[in-house]
mmCIF file of C-alpha atoms in Angstrom:
data_model
loop_
_atom_site.group_PDB
_atom_site.id
_atom_site.type_symbol
_atom_site.label_atom_id
_atom_site.label_comp_id
_atom_site.label_asym_id
_atom_site.label_seq_id
_atom_site.Cartn_x
_atom_site.Cartn_y
_atom_site.Cartn_z
ATOM 1 C CA UNK N 205 109.494 73.972 79.560
ATOM 2 C CA UNK N 206 106.694 74.566 77.104
ATOM 3 C CA UNK N 207 108.189 72.427 74.325
ATOM 4 C CA UNK N 208 109.931 69.060 74.229
ATOM 5 C CA UNK N 209 113.683 69.579 74.521
ATOM 6 C CA UNK N 210 115.930 68.555 71.637
ATOM 7 C CA UNK N 211 118.914 67.353 73.687
ATOM 8 C CA UNK N 212 121.079 66.130 70.776
ATOM 9 C CA UNK N 213 123.815 68.650 71.534
ATOM 10 C CA UNK N 214 123.953 67.674 75.219
ATOM 11 C CA UNK N 215 124.561 64.062 74.179
ATOM 12 C CA UNK N 216 127.391 65.176 71.890
ATOM 13 C CA UNK N 217 128.882 67.332 74.655
ATOM 14 C CA UNK N 218 128.923 64.213 76.854
ATOM 15 C CA UNK N 219 130.655 62.157 74.167
ATOM 16 C CA UNK N 220 127.600 60.074 73.284
ATOM 17 C CA UNK N 221 126.663 59.076 69.746
ATOM 18 C CA UNK N 222 124.011 61.192 68.047
ATOM 19 C CA UNK N 223 121.788 60.751 64.993
ATOM 20 C CA UNK N 224 123.411 63.763 63.321
ATOM 21 C CA UNK N 225 126.114 66.330 64.050
ATOM 22 C CA UNK N 226 124.614 69.130 66.167
ATOM 23 C CA UNK N 227 125.524 72.736 65.445
ATOM 24 C CA UNK N 228 125.495 76.191 66.979
ATOM 25 C CA UNK N 229 127.446 79.287 66.000
ATOM 26 C CA UNK N 230 129.417 81.574 68.251
ATOM 27 C CA UNK N 231 127.873 85.056 68.101
ATOM 28 C CA UNK N 232 124.838 83.590 66.324
ATOM 29 C CA UNK N 233 122.622 86.018 68.255
ATOM 30 C CA UNK N 234 122.699 89.511 66.809
ATOM 31 C CA UNK N 235 125.466 90.654 64.502
ATOM 32 C CA UNK N 236 124.170 90.002 60.990
ATOM 33 C CA UNK N 237 120.442 89.681 61.654
ATOM 34 C CA UNK N 238 118.325 92.553 60.265
ATOM 35 C CA UNK N 239 115.899 92.342 63.227
ATOM 36 C CA UNK N 240 118.843 92.825 65.580
ATOM 37 C CA UNK N 241 120.256 95.736 63.601
ATOM 38 C CA UNK N 242 116.904 97.451 63.858
ATOM 39 C CA UNK N 243 116.931 96.996 67.637
ATOM 40 C CA UNK N 244 120.466 98.378 67.816
ATOM 41 C CA UNK N 245 119.250 101.630 66.280
ATOM 42 C CA UNK N 246 117.334 102.155 69.519
ATOM 43 C CA UNK N 247 119.246 100.233 72.187
ATOM 44 C CA UNK N 248 122.870 99.607 73.156
ATOM 45 C CA UNK N 249 124.150 96.106 73.947
ATOM 46 C CA UNK N 250 123.995 96.806 77.685
ATOM 47 C CA UNK N 251 120.443 98.167 77.325
ATOM 48 C CA UNK N 252 119.296 95.028 75.492
ATOM 49 C CA UNK N 253 120.878 92.695 78.056
ATOM 50 C CA UNK N 254 119.205 94.616 80.897
ATOM 51 C CA UNK N 255 115.728 93.901 79.470
ATOM 52 C CA UNK N 256 114.955 90.176 79.777
ATOM 53 C CA UNK N 257 112.119 90.094 77.225
ATOM 54 C CA UNK N 258 114.261 91.864 74.635
ATOM 55 C CA UNK N 259 117.380 89.848 75.442
ATOM 56 C CA UNK N 260 115.460 86.569 75.268
ATOM 57 C CA UNK N 261 114.099 87.581 71.859
ATOM 58 C CA UNK N 262 117.610 88.230 70.499
ATOM 59 C CA UNK N 263 118.880 84.959 72.025
ATOM 60 C CA UNK N 264 116.162 82.740 70.575
ATOM 61 C CA UNK N 265 115.985 84.399 67.137
ATOM 62 C CA UNK N 266 118.784 82.309 65.535
ATOM 63 C CA UNK N 267 117.227 79.114 66.894
ATOM 64 C CA UNK N 268 113.974 79.994 65.144
ATOM 65 C CA UNK N 269 115.604 81.311 61.967
ATOM 66 C CA UNK N 270 118.460 78.851 61.421
ATOM 67 C CA UNK N 271 117.314 75.690 63.238
ATOM 68 C CA UNK N 272 120.506 75.374 65.311
ATOM 69 C CA UNK N 273 120.704 72.857 68.159
ATOM 70 C CA UNK N 274 121.459 75.300 70.985
ATOM 71 C CA UNK N 275 120.937 78.902 71.981
ATOM 72 C CA UNK N 276 123.802 80.963 73.387
ATOM 73 C CA UNK N 277 122.828 83.683 75.814
ATOM 74 C CA UNK N 278 123.074 87.120 74.237
ATOM 75 C CA UNK N 279 125.398 89.140 76.415
ATOM 76 C CA UNK N 280 129.023 90.190 76.636
ATOM 77 C CA UNK N 281 131.909 88.742 78.652
ATOM 78 C CA UNK N 282 132.090 92.183 80.283
ATOM 79 C CA UNK N 283 128.602 91.797 81.805
ATOM 80 C CA UNK N 284 129.683 90.731 85.335
ATOM 81 C CA UNK N 285 132.636 93.146 85.658
ATOM 82 C CA UNK N 286 130.744 96.285 86.808
ATOM 83 C CA UNK N 287 129.579 94.277 89.849
ATOM 84 C CA UNK N 288 133.162 93.924 91.099
ATOM 85 C CA UNK N 289 134.007 97.579 90.508
ATOM 86 C CA UNK N 290 135.212 97.702 86.899
ATOM 87 C CA UNK N 291 134.054 100.810 85.017
ATOM 88 C CA UNK N 292 133.482 99.376 81.550
ATOM 89 C CA UNK N 293 131.869 100.869 78.480
ATOM 90 C CA UNK N 294 131.259 99.113 75.157
ATOM 91 C CA UNK N 295 132.273 101.646 72.504
ATOM 92 C CA UNK N 296 131.080 101.228 68.934
ATOM 93 C CA UNK N 297 133.915 100.293 66.606
ATOM 94 C CA UNK N 298 136.321 99.731 69.507
ATOM 95 C CA UNK N 299 134.848 97.205 71.922
ATOM 96 C CA UNK N 300 135.147 97.226 75.717
ATOM 97 C CA UNK N 301 136.873 100.287 77.175
ATOM 98 C CA UNK N 302 137.884 100.219 80.853
ATOM 99 C CA UNK N 303 137.923 103.650 82.504
ATOM 100 C CA UNK N 304 139.695 102.467 85.692
ATOM 101 C CA UNK N 305 142.374 100.057 84.447
ATOM 102 C CA UNK N 306 144.175 97.809 86.911
ATOM 103 C CA UNK N 307 147.825 98.794 87.382
ATOM 104 C CA UNK N 308 148.978 97.287 90.667
ATOM 105 C CA UNK N 309 148.136 95.263 93.757
ATOM 106 C CA UNK N 310 146.291 98.187 95.351
ATOM 107 C CA UNK N 311 143.897 98.341 92.372
ATOM 108 C CA UNK N 312 143.334 94.584 92.572
ATOM 109 C CA UNK N 313 142.641 94.767 96.317
ATOM 110 C CA UNK N 314 139.803 97.236 95.638
ATOM 111 C CA UNK N 315 137.935 94.758 93.429
ATOM 112 C CA UNK N 316 134.807 93.365 95.054
ATOM 113 C CA UNK N 317 132.738 90.215 94.645
ATOM 114 C CA UNK N 318 129.621 89.454 92.652
ATOM 115 C CA UNK N 319 126.177 88.569 93.992
ATOM 116 C CA UNK N 320 124.393 87.520 90.793
ATOM 117 C CA UNK N 321 120.801 87.786 92.094
ATOM 118 C CA UNK N 322 121.556 91.357 93.219
ATOM 119 C CA UNK N 323 124.083 92.495 90.617
ATOM 120 C CA UNK N 324 122.920 90.820 87.391
ATOM 121 C CA UNK N 325 119.296 89.740 88.020
ATOM 122 C CA UNK N 326 118.385 90.612 84.415
ATOM 123 C CA UNK N 327 120.819 87.940 83.130
ATOM 124 C CA UNK N 328 119.224 85.290 85.335
ATOM 125 C CA UNK N 329 115.685 86.451 84.485
ATOM 126 C CA UNK N 330 116.525 86.137 80.776
ATOM 127 C CA UNK N 331 117.789 82.581 81.317
ATOM 128 C CA UNK N 332 114.641 81.628 83.245
ATOM 129 C CA UNK N 333 112.380 83.127 80.613
ATOM 130 C CA UNK N 334 114.157 81.248 77.809
ATOM 131 C CA UNK N 335 114.520 77.868 79.499
ATOM 132 C CA UNK N 336 111.091 77.727 81.132
ATOM 133 C CA UNK N 337 108.947 79.154 78.370
ATOM 134 C CA UNK N 338 110.602 79.773 75.022
ATOM 135 C CA UNK N 339 113.300 77.334 73.913
ATOM 136 C CA UNK N 340 113.104 73.765 72.636
ATOM 137 C CA UNK N 341 116.916 73.447 72.589
ATOM 138 C CA UNK N 342 119.422 73.794 75.451
ATOM 139 C CA UNK N 343 120.689 77.228 76.430
ATOM 140 C CA UNK N 344 124.457 77.675 76.686
ATOM 141 C CA UNK N 345 125.607 80.139 79.312
ATOM 142 C CA UNK N 346 129.095 81.586 79.326
ATOM 143 C CA UNK N 347 131.775 83.615 80.996
ATOM 144 C CA UNK N 348 135.113 85.094 80.060
ATOM 145 C CA UNK N 349 138.196 83.380 81.506
ATOM 146 C CA UNK N 350 140.484 85.213 83.945
ATOM 147 C CA UNK N 351 143.319 85.911 81.480
ATOM 148 C CA UNK N 352 141.007 87.342 78.827
ATOM 149 C CA UNK N 353 139.097 89.474 81.349
ATOM 150 C CA UNK N 354 142.363 90.595 82.957
ATOM 151 C CA UNK N 355 143.770 91.620 79.585
ATOM 152 C CA UNK N 356 140.951 94.143 79.113
ATOM 153 C CA UNK N 357 141.154 95.313 82.706
ATOM 154 C CA UNK N 358 144.921 95.910 82.556
ATOM 155 C CA UNK N 359 145.238 97.224 78.995
ATOM 156 C CA UNK N 360 142.162 99.447 79.359
ATOM 157 C CA UNK N 361 140.588 97.910 76.257
ATOM 158 C CA UNK N 362 141.400 95.626 73.319
ATOM 159 C CA UNK N 363 145.098 95.015 72.658
ATOM 160 C CA UNK N 364 147.244 93.596 69.878
ATOM 161 C CA UNK N 365 150.252 92.642 71.988
ATOM 162 C CA UNK N 366 149.070 92.469 75.644
ATOM 163 C CA UNK N 367 152.302 94.148 76.771
ATOM 164 C CA UNK N 368 150.879 95.665 79.974
ATOM 165 C CA UNK N 369 149.180 92.387 80.877
ATOM 166 C CA UNK N 370 152.313 90.324 80.379
ATOM 167 C CA UNK N 371 154.403 92.947 82.184
ATOM 168 C CA UNK N 372 152.259 92.655 85.328
ATOM 169 C CA UNK N 373 152.310 88.867 85.065
ATOM 170 C CA UNK N 374 156.107 88.696 84.772
ATOM 171 C CA UNK N 375 157.100 91.538 87.104
ATOM 172 C CA UNK N 376 154.632 90.978 89.953
ATOM 173 C CA UNK N 377 153.461 87.341 90.075
ATOM 174 C CA UNK N 378 151.912 87.898 93.506
ATOM 175 C CA UNK N 379 149.634 90.624 92.134
ATOM 176 C CA UNK N 380 148.918 88.480 89.071
ATOM 177 C CA UNK N 381 147.751 85.461 91.055
ATOM 178 C CA UNK N 382 145.738 87.739 93.336
ATOM 179 C CA UNK N 383 143.918 89.053 90.251
ATOM 180 C CA UNK N 384 143.472 85.539 88.839
ATOM 181 C CA UNK N 385 141.917 84.379 92.126
ATOM 182 C CA UNK N 386 139.508 87.327 92.259
ATOM 183 C CA UNK N 387 138.402 86.718 88.686
ATOM 184 C CA UNK N 388 138.129 82.968 89.281
ATOM 185 C CA UNK N 389 135.860 83.553 92.289
ATOM 186 C CA UNK N 390 133.680 85.865 90.187
ATOM 187 C CA UNK N 391 133.555 83.387 87.284
ATOM 188 C CA UNK N 392 132.612 80.422 89.475
ATOM 189 C CA UNK N 393 129.839 82.348 91.263
ATOM 190 C CA UNK N 394 128.534 83.864 88.028
ATOM 191 C CA UNK N 395 128.495 80.540 86.161
ATOM 192 C CA UNK N 396 126.834 78.686 89.035
ATOM 193 C CA UNK N 397 124.032 81.262 89.027
ATOM 194 C CA UNK N 398 123.507 80.766 85.275
ATOM 195 C CA UNK N 399 123.275 76.996 85.760
ATOM 196 C CA UNK N 400 120.842 77.394 88.664
ATOM 197 C CA UNK N 401 118.673 79.628 86.454
ATOM 198 C CA UNK N 402 118.519 77.000 83.693
ATOM 199 C CA UNK N 403 121.661 77.046 81.497
ATOM 200 C CA UNK N 404 122.333 73.463 80.347
ATOM 201 C CA UNK N 405 125.973 73.928 79.263
ATOM 202 C CA UNK N 406 128.692 76.507 79.857
ATOM 203 C CA UNK N 407 131.371 77.845 77.543
ATOM 204 C CA UNK N 408 134.378 79.622 79.006
ATOM 205 C CA UNK N 409 135.889 82.032 76.511
ATOM 206 C CA UNK N 410 139.631 82.423 76.939
ATOM 207 C CA UNK N 411 139.670 84.336 73.699
ATOM 208 C CA UNK N 412 143.102 85.946 73.915
ATOM 209 C CA UNK N 413 145.162 83.460 75.953
ATOM 210 C CA UNK N 414 146.855 82.282 72.747
ATOM 211 C CA UNK N 415 149.095 85.346 73.222
ATOM 212 C CA UNK N 416 151.011 83.304 75.835
ATOM 213 C CA UNK N 417 153.474 80.522 75.141
ATOM 214 C CA UNK N 418 152.914 77.052 76.565
ATOM 215 C CA UNK N 419 155.407 77.437 79.427
ATOM 216 C CA UNK N 420 153.829 80.654 80.677
ATOM 217 C CA UNK N 421 150.340 79.204 80.269
ATOM 218 C CA UNK N 422 151.279 76.250 82.425
ATOM 219 C CA UNK N 423 152.789 78.494 85.121
ATOM 220 C CA UNK N 424 150.468 81.510 85.175
ATOM 221 C CA UNK N 425 147.083 80.340 83.832
ATOM 222 C CA UNK N 426 146.586 76.596 84.097
ATOM 223 C CA UNK N 427 146.301 76.498 87.934
ATOM 224 C CA UNK N 428 143.423 78.993 87.963
ATOM 225 C CA UNK N 429 141.651 77.210 85.094
ATOM 226 C CA UNK N 430 141.962 73.884 86.921
ATOM 227 C CA UNK N 431 140.368 75.469 89.988
ATOM 228 C CA UNK N 432 137.491 76.969 87.993
ATOM 229 C CA UNK N 433 136.643 73.735 86.189
ATOM 230 C CA UNK N 434 137.129 71.522 89.242
ATOM 231 C CA UNK N 435 134.701 73.693 91.203
ATOM 232 C CA UNK N 436 132.164 73.743 88.353
ATOM 233 C CA UNK N 437 132.286 70.023 87.506
ATOM 234 C CA UNK N 438 129.924 69.040 90.384
ATOM 235 C CA UNK N 439 127.221 71.248 88.779
ATOM 236 C CA UNK N 440 126.758 68.427 86.277
ATOM 237 C CA UNK N 441 126.577 70.436 83.050
ATOM 238 C CA UNK N 442 129.011 70.135 80.108
ATOM 239 C CA UNK N 443 131.913 72.592 80.283
ATOM 240 C CA UNK N 444 133.467 73.907 77.058
ATOM 241 C CA UNK N 445 136.732 75.848 76.709
ATOM 242 C CA UNK N 446 137.458 77.995 73.662
ATOM 243 C CA UNK N 447 140.157 80.424 72.611
ATOM 244 C CA UNK N 448 141.563 81.943 69.429
ATOM 245 C CA UNK N 449 145.068 81.279 68.120
ATOM 246 C CA UNK N 450 145.695 78.716 70.855
ATOM 247 C CA UNK N 451 146.551 75.543 68.942
ATOM 248 C CA UNK N 452 149.882 75.369 70.812
ATOM 249 C CA UNK N 453 147.876 75.118 74.048
ATOM 250 C CA UNK N 454 145.569 72.282 72.958
ATOM 251 C CA UNK N 455 147.557 69.684 74.898
ATOM 252 C CA UNK N 456 147.381 71.786 78.070
ATOM 253 C CA UNK N 457 143.636 72.247 77.612
ATOM 254 C CA UNK N 458 143.118 68.534 77.136
ATOM 255 C CA UNK N 459 144.539 68.017 80.651
ATOM 256 C CA UNK N 460 141.917 70.305 82.190
ATOM 257 C CA UNK N 461 138.708 68.891 83.727
ATOM 258 C CA UNK N 462 136.610 70.131 80.800
ATOM 259 C CA UNK N 463 134.094 68.136 78.760
ATOM 260 C CA UNK N 464 134.515 69.742 75.332
ATOM 261 C CA UNK N 465 137.494 71.379 73.648
ATOM 262 C CA UNK N 466 136.664 74.163 71.198
ATOM 263 C CA UNK N 467 138.974 74.604 68.201
ATOM 264 C CA UNK N 468 139.494 77.647 66.040
ATOM 265 C CA UNK N 469 140.270 77.109 62.335
ATOM 266 C CA UNK N 470 144.047 76.902 62.780
ATOM 267 C CA UNK N 471 143.990 73.252 63.886
ATOM 268 C CA UNK N 472 141.968 70.570 62.126
ATOM 269 C CA UNK N 473 139.972 67.940 63.979
ATOM 270 C CA UNK N 474 142.301 65.298 62.561
ATOM 271 C CA UNK N 475 145.372 67.153 63.880
ATOM 272 C CA UNK N 476 143.794 67.389 67.329
ATOM 273 C CA UNK N 477 143.029 63.655 67.333
ATOM 274 C CA UNK N 478 146.556 62.839 66.157
ATOM 275 C CA UNK N 479 147.832 64.784 69.191
ATOM 276 C CA UNK N 480 145.965 62.290 71.357
ATOM 277 C CA UNK N 481 143.024 64.515 72.281
ATOM 278 C CA UNK N 482 140.034 62.245 72.948
ATOM 279 C CA UNK N 483 137.520 64.753 74.362
ATOM 280 C CA UNK N 484 134.539 65.814 72.234
ATOM 281 C CA UNK N 485 135.626 68.583 69.863
ATOM 282 C CA UNK N 486 133.722 71.687 68.834
ATOM 283 C CA UNK N 487 134.416 73.633 65.649
ATOM 284 C CA UNK N 488 135.794 74.836 63.399
ATOM 285 C CA UNK N 489 134.930 76.446 60.051
ATOM 286 C CA UNK N 490 136.757 79.724 59.407
ATOM 287 C CA UNK N 491 133.980 82.385 59.504
ATOM 288 C CA UNK N 492 135.549 84.094 56.460
ATOM 289 C CA UNK N 493 134.639 81.072 54.339
ATOM 290 C CA UNK N 494 130.979 82.006 54.822
ATOM 291 C CA UNK N 495 131.631 85.032 52.573
ATOM 292 C CA UNK N 496 132.716 82.706 49.721
ATOM 293 C CA UNK N 497 130.710 80.942 47.028
ATOM 294 C CA UNK N 498 128.369 78.225 48.292
ATOM 295 C CA UNK N 499 130.453 75.523 46.551
ATOM 296 C CA UNK N 500 133.445 76.483 48.734
ATOM 297 C CA UNK N 501 131.326 76.602 51.901
ATOM 298 C CA UNK N 502 129.833 73.187 51.126
ATOM 299 C CA UNK N 503 133.211 71.567 50.394
ATOM 300 C CA UNK N 504 134.875 72.905 53.564
ATOM 301 C CA UNK N 505 131.875 72.036 55.736
ATOM 302 C CA UNK N 506 131.716 68.460 54.483
ATOM 303 C CA UNK N 507 135.448 68.074 55.090
ATOM 304 C CA UNK N 508 135.035 69.107 58.740
ATOM 305 C CA UNK N 509 131.995 66.849 59.160
ATOM 306 C CA UNK N 510 133.874 63.899 57.632
ATOM 307 C CA UNK N 511 136.750 64.426 60.061
ATOM 308 C CA UNK N 512 134.348 64.807 62.996
ATOM 309 C CA UNK N 513 132.438 61.629 62.162
ATOM 310 C CA UNK N 514 135.553 59.485 62.513
ATOM 311 C CA UNK N 515 135.280 59.921 66.284
ATOM 312 C CA UNK N 516 132.388 59.582 68.713
ATOM 313 C CA UNK N 517 131.518 63.210 69.356
ATOM 314 C CA UNK N 518 131.739 66.380 67.292
ATOM 315 C CA UNK N 519 129.770 69.613 67.601
ATOM 316 C CA UNK N 520 129.924 71.819 64.512
ATOM 317 C CA UNK N 521 130.715 75.480 65.048
ATOM 318 C CA UNK N 522 132.760 78.249 63.529
ATOM 319 C CA UNK N 523 136.402 78.803 64.436
ATOM 320 C CA UNK N 524 135.368 82.182 65.877
ATOM 321 C CA UNK N 525 132.196 84.277 65.926
ATOM 322 C CA UNK N 526 129.734 85.218 63.193
ATOM 323 C CA UNK N 527 130.787 88.521 61.630
ATOM 324 C CA UNK N 528 128.224 91.235 60.755
ATOM 325 C CA UNK N 529 128.740 90.751 56.998
ATOM 326 C CA UNK N 530 127.708 87.084 56.993
ATOM 327 C CA UNK N 531 124.235 86.577 55.528
ATOM 328 C CA UNK N 532 121.592 85.032 57.813
ATOM 329 C CA UNK N 533 120.421 83.040 54.783
ATOM 330 C CA UNK N 534 123.902 81.491 54.536
ATOM 331 C CA UNK N 535 123.775 80.433 58.192
ATOM 332 C CA UNK N 536 120.359 78.875 57.687
ATOM 333 C CA UNK N 537 121.504 77.001 54.593
ATOM 334 C CA UNK N 538 124.678 75.901 56.399
ATOM 335 C CA UNK N 539 122.690 74.510 59.352
ATOM 336 C CA UNK N 540 120.521 72.440 56.989
ATOM 337 C CA UNK N 541 123.621 71.168 55.163
ATOM 338 C CA UNK N 542 125.246 70.085 58.458
ATOM 339 C CA UNK N 543 122.121 68.261 59.624
ATOM 340 C CA UNK N 544 121.369 66.585 56.287
ATOM 341 C CA UNK N 545 124.918 65.573 55.393
ATOM 342 C CA UNK N 546 125.758 64.184 58.828
ATOM 343 C CA UNK N 547 122.636 61.988 58.812
ATOM 344 C CA UNK N 548 123.915 60.074 55.758
#
């Protein structure tokens, strides 16, 4: 490490008191930054992530520009899937498209395993480059959760209703749990390799699991999530879980062996605390608010900070990712507001 590490966010992740509320933004790397848009004229997402120097540059840019308290590795949740035999393409304006969707047990049986040093060495090289030479804040690694990955693999791409995914889950539970186990094995191996390379915290994105009701979550998803987090806990880094539209699952998540619970904007910090959730919370400004007047942004941000300060640990974030139309200048100003206001 070439610079002294600012570990404020790691303390907050562990539930310790901090001098100010730390902040990072989901999808802070790329999206709205002009330097990134220029790169995207030449390179695709996969091409950027396959070049460690370039990927490290994109990852550290928001740390340098905004002054946030953590970097999040620039990559996609699809990154490890080709290694296990998933033919995935990121299509502009659509998102991930799977050319060999999973339909049955035979398709699941064909899926392989991941060897990170062989299959995704560029991801690990990027992490090493950032953590050993370039960053003065912790690097957050991440992975998609089995349900969210499975939803793409079964639907063939993004979905509004997840009908095919739910159909497989309900009609063939044996195949479903077989797929969950394969994806759990991949996630555990992939995350461990990121930690070994230098990631200081891990976020698991179960972005679309809010499509399930609580009963089905408990039956079809919770066991695999317990296994993933139980196997990762001995690695000794904070583990964060986040999903969208999942406020009805917050109680189930609180039971999991995670360190930090990420909230989207549909549930306030106060509501989560009133439910009895005591874990450190991360969130949860609606990204759309960042397209409003500064007076609105300031008021909503202070409200979240006030709620967060009533309890020992809060990490400020958005309720979902930065959108391309959000100004980098707004994110920089927001970071300064969070730091300054929470020091009072």
